[in-house]
XYZ file of C-alpha atoms in Angstrom:
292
model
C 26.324 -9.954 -45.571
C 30.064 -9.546 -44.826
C 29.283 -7.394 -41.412
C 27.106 -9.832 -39.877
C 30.223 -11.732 -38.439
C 32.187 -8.840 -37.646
C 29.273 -7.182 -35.619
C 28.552 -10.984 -34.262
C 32.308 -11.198 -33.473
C 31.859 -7.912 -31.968
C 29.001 -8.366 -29.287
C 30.482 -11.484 -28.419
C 33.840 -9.661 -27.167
C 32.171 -7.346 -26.117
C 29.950 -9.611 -23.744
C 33.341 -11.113 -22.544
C 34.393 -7.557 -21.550
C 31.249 -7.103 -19.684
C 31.497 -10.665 -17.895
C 35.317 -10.623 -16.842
C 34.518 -6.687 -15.384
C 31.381 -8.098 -13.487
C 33.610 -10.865 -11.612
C 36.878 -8.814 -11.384
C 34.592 -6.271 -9.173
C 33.089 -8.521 -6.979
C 36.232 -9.811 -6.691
C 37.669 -6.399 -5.548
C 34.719 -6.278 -3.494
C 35.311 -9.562 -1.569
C 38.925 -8.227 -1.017
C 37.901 -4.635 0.365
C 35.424 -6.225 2.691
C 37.944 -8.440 4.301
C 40.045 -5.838 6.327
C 37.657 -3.217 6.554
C 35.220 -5.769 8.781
C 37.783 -6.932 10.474
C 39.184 -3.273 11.235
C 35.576 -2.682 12.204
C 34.791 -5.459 14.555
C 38.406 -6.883 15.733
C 40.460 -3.967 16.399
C 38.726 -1.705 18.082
C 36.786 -2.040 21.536
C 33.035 -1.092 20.540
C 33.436 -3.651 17.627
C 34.760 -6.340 20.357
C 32.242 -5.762 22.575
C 28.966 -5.793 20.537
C 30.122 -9.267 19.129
C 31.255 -10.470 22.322
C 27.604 -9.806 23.653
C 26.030 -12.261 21.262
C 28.653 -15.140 23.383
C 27.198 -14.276 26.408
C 23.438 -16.290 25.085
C 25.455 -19.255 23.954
C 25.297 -21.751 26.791
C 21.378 -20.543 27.076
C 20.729 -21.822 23.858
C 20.647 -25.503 22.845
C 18.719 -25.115 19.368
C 21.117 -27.979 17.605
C 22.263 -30.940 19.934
C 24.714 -31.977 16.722
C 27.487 -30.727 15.032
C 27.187 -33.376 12.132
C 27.264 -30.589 9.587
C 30.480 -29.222 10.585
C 32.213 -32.164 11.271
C 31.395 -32.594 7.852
C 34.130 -30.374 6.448
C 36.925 -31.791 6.960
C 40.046 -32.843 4.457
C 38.958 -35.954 3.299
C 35.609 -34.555 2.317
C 37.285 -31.439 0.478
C 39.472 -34.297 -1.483
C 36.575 -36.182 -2.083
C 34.858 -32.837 -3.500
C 37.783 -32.005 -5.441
C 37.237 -35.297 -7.247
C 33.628 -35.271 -7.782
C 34.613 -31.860 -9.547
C 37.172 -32.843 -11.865
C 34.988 -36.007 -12.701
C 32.095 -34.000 -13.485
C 34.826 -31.201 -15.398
C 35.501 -34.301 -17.581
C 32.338 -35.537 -18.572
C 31.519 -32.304 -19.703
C 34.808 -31.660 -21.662
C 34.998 -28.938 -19.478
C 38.356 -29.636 -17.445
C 40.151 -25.827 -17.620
C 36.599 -25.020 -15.485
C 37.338 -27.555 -13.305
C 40.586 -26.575 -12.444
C 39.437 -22.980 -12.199
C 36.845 -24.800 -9.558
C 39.609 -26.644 -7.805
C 41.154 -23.266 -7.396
C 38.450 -21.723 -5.775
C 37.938 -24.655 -2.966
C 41.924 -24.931 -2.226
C 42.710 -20.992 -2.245
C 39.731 -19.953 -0.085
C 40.657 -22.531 2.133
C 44.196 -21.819 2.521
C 43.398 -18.184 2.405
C 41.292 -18.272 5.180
C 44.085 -20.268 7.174
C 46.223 -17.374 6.348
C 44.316 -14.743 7.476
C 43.486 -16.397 10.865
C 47.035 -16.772 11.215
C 47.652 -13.150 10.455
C 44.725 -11.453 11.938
C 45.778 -11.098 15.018
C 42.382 -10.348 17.697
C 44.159 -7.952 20.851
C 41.990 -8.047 24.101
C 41.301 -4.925 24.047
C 37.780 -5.330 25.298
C 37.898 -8.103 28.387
C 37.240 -10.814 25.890
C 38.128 -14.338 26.924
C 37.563 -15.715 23.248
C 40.775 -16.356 21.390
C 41.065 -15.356 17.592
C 39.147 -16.950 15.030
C 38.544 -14.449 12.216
C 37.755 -15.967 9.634
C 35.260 -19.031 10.038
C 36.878 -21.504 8.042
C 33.808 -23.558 7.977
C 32.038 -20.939 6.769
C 34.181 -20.434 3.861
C 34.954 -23.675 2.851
C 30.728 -24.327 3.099
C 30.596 -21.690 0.418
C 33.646 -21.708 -1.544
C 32.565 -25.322 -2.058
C 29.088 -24.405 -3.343
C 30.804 -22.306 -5.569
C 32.997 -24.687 -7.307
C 30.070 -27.123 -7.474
C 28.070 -24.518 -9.478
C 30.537 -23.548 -12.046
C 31.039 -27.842 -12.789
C 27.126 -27.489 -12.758
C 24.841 -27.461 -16.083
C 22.991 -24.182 -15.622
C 19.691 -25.864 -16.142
C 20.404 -27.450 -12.332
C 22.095 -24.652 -10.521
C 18.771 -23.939 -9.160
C 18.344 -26.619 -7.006
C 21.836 -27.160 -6.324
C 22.073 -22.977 -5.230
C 19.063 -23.728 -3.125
C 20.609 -26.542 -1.283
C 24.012 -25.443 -1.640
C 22.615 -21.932 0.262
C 20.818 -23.475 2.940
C 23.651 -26.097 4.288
C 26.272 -22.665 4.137
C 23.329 -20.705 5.923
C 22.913 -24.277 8.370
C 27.199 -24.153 9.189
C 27.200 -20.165 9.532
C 24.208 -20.355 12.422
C 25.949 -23.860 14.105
C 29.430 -22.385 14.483
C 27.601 -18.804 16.231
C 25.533 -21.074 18.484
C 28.408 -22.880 19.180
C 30.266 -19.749 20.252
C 33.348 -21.070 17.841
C 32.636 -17.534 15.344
C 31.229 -13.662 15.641
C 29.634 -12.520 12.920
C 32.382 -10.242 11.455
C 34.197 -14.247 11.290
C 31.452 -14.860 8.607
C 31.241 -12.044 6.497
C 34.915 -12.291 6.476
C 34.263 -15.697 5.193
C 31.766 -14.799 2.857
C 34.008 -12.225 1.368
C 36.969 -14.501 0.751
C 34.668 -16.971 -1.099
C 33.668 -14.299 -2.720
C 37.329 -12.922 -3.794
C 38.307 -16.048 -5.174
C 35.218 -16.808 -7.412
C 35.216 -13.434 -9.120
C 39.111 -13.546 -9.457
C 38.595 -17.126 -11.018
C 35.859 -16.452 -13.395
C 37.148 -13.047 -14.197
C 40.646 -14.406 -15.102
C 39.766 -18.008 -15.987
C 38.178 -19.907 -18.740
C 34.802 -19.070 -19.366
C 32.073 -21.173 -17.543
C 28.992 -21.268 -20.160
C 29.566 -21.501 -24.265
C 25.951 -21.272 -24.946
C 25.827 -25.098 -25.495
C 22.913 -27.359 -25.154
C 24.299 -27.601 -21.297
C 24.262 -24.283 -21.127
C 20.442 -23.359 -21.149
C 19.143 -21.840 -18.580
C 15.992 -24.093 -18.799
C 12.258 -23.277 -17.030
C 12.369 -19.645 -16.359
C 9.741 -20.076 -13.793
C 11.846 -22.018 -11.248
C 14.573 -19.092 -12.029
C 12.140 -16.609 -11.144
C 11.029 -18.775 -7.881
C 14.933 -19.028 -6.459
C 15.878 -15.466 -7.074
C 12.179 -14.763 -5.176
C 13.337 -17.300 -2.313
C 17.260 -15.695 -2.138
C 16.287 -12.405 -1.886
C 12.947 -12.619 0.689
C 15.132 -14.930 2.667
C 17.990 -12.068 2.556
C 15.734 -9.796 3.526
C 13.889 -11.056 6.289
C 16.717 -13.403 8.520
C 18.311 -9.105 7.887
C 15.001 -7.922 9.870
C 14.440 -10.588 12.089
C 18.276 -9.743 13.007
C 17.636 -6.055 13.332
C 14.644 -6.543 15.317
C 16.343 -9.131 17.578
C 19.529 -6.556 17.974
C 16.976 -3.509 19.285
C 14.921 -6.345 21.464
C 18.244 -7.116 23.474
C 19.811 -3.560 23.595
C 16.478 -1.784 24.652
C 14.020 -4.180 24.974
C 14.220 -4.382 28.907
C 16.524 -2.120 29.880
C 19.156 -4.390 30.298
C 21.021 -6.716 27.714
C 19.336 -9.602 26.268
C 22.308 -11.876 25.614
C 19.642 -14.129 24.282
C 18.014 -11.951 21.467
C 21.528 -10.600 20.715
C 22.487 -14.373 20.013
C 19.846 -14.468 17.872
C 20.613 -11.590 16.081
C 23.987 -12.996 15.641
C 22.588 -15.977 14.012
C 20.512 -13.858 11.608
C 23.263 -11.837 10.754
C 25.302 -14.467 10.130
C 22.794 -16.085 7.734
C 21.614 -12.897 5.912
C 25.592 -12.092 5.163
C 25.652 -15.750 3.530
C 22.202 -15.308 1.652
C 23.163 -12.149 0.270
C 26.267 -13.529 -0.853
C 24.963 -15.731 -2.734
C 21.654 -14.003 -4.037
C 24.934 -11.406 -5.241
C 26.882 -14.556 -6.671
C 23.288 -15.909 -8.306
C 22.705 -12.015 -9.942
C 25.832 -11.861 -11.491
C 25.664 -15.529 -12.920
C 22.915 -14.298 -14.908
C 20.297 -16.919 -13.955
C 18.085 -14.362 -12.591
C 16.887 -12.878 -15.575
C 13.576 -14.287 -16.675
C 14.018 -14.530 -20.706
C 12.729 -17.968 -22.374
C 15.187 -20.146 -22.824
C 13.081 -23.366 -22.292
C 14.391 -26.658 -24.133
């Protein structure tokens, strides 16, 4: 009877082992991706010009007439977010998770400044589009979703990962059509969102106790979002690649129009799989009963 706590006491550190190494390597992932994409795509000519060819179908295409989703990043709505987070924090009795949230919102943010500050873009490939590696909407879209889902009983991640995804995957496609981003400006943002959530949870307090708000409730609906985030990965990566051979070979000449498009999907799918990764390592796509 005396080794029942002691092998409880056990699992449970080691399950904390297992949870802080999960984060700490996506966070090392999220870091490593950052330079090596932009090493890829910014500094060197090829990687200049295959993004630069997506620009080339942006006045051809006028799929959204409004930029009401990006205007709707902006300072006062991050403030405004901040609050809703710490109120939320509170009610819970969870405030050290806020704050960890907080962090996550105000150092991607100011990260991403950074870098664009840093990251220098040389014409080295005729390009008449200044710097703008990272997308800053882009990473505030999903360091924001982020936040919100660590605040967020795990019983209604679901819908808010859902709606969370498809507003990120809405900014990422607006600021490409735009011509404001490349693609290697989103996965640059995805990766810094990235960084700073598995730093945060790796390093911070620990999001879920097992508490009543803790359940993972219906495990059908879990089962139904991991189904949607990882089809939707897969096939806006397809339609991409498709897209991408359409333009190069298609007719002989360059399609700036299908290489748009597989900007766009590229763009999305690097979101989507960011959070399908973020989603996985949360836990909530295992399918064990834990119905109320």
């Amino acid at each position: 009877m005396t080794r029942t706590p002691e092998r409880n006491a056990s699992e449970s550190r080691g399950t904390n082992v297992s949870r802080r190494l999960r984060w700490g390597l996506l966070a090392a992932l999220g870091f490593v991706i950052v330079p090596l994409v932009y090493a890829a795509a910014v500094l060197t000519p090829v990687g200049q010009r295959v993004e630069d060819a997506a620009l080339g179908g942006v006045r051809e295409s006028d799929l959204f007439s409004s930029d009401t989703a990006l205007n709707v990043i902006s300072v006062p709505v991050i403030l405004l977010l901040l609050v809703v987070i710490a109120a939320v924090a509170f009610a819970r009795r969870r405030l050290a998770v806020g704050l960890g949230a907080g962090v996550v919102v105000l150092a991607s943010a100011a990260t991403s400044t950074l870098v664009k500050r840093i990251a220098e873009r040389p014409e080295i490939a005729q390009s008449t589009t200044p710097n703008s590696f990272p997308s800053g909407h882009a990473t505030i879209a999903l360091a924001a979703l982020f936040a919100v889902l660590m605040v967020t009983p795990r019983r209604f991640r679901p819908i808010v990962t859902l709606l969370g995804a498809g507003y990120a995957v809405f900014v990422a496609n607006q600021t490409v059509v735009y011509g404001w981003h490349r693609v290697s400006d989103i996965v640059g943002a995805c990766a810094i969102a990235l960084f700073w959530l598995g730093l945060v949870r790796a390093f911070g307090p620990r999001v879920d106790r097992g508490e009543c708000g803790d359940r993972d409730g219906r495990r059908g609906v879990r089962r139904i979002v991991t189904g949607v985030l990882v089809v939707a990965t897969a096939v806006t990566f397809l339609v991409g690649l498709g897209a991408l051979v359409y333009g190069v070979w298609g007719g002989g000449a360059h399609d700036h129009g299908a290489i748009l498009v597989a900007g766009r999907m590229a763009s999305s799918a690097s979101v989507l799989a960011v959070v399908t990764i973020v989603w996985i390592a949360d836990g909530m796509h295992r399918a064990t009963r834990t119905d109320a």
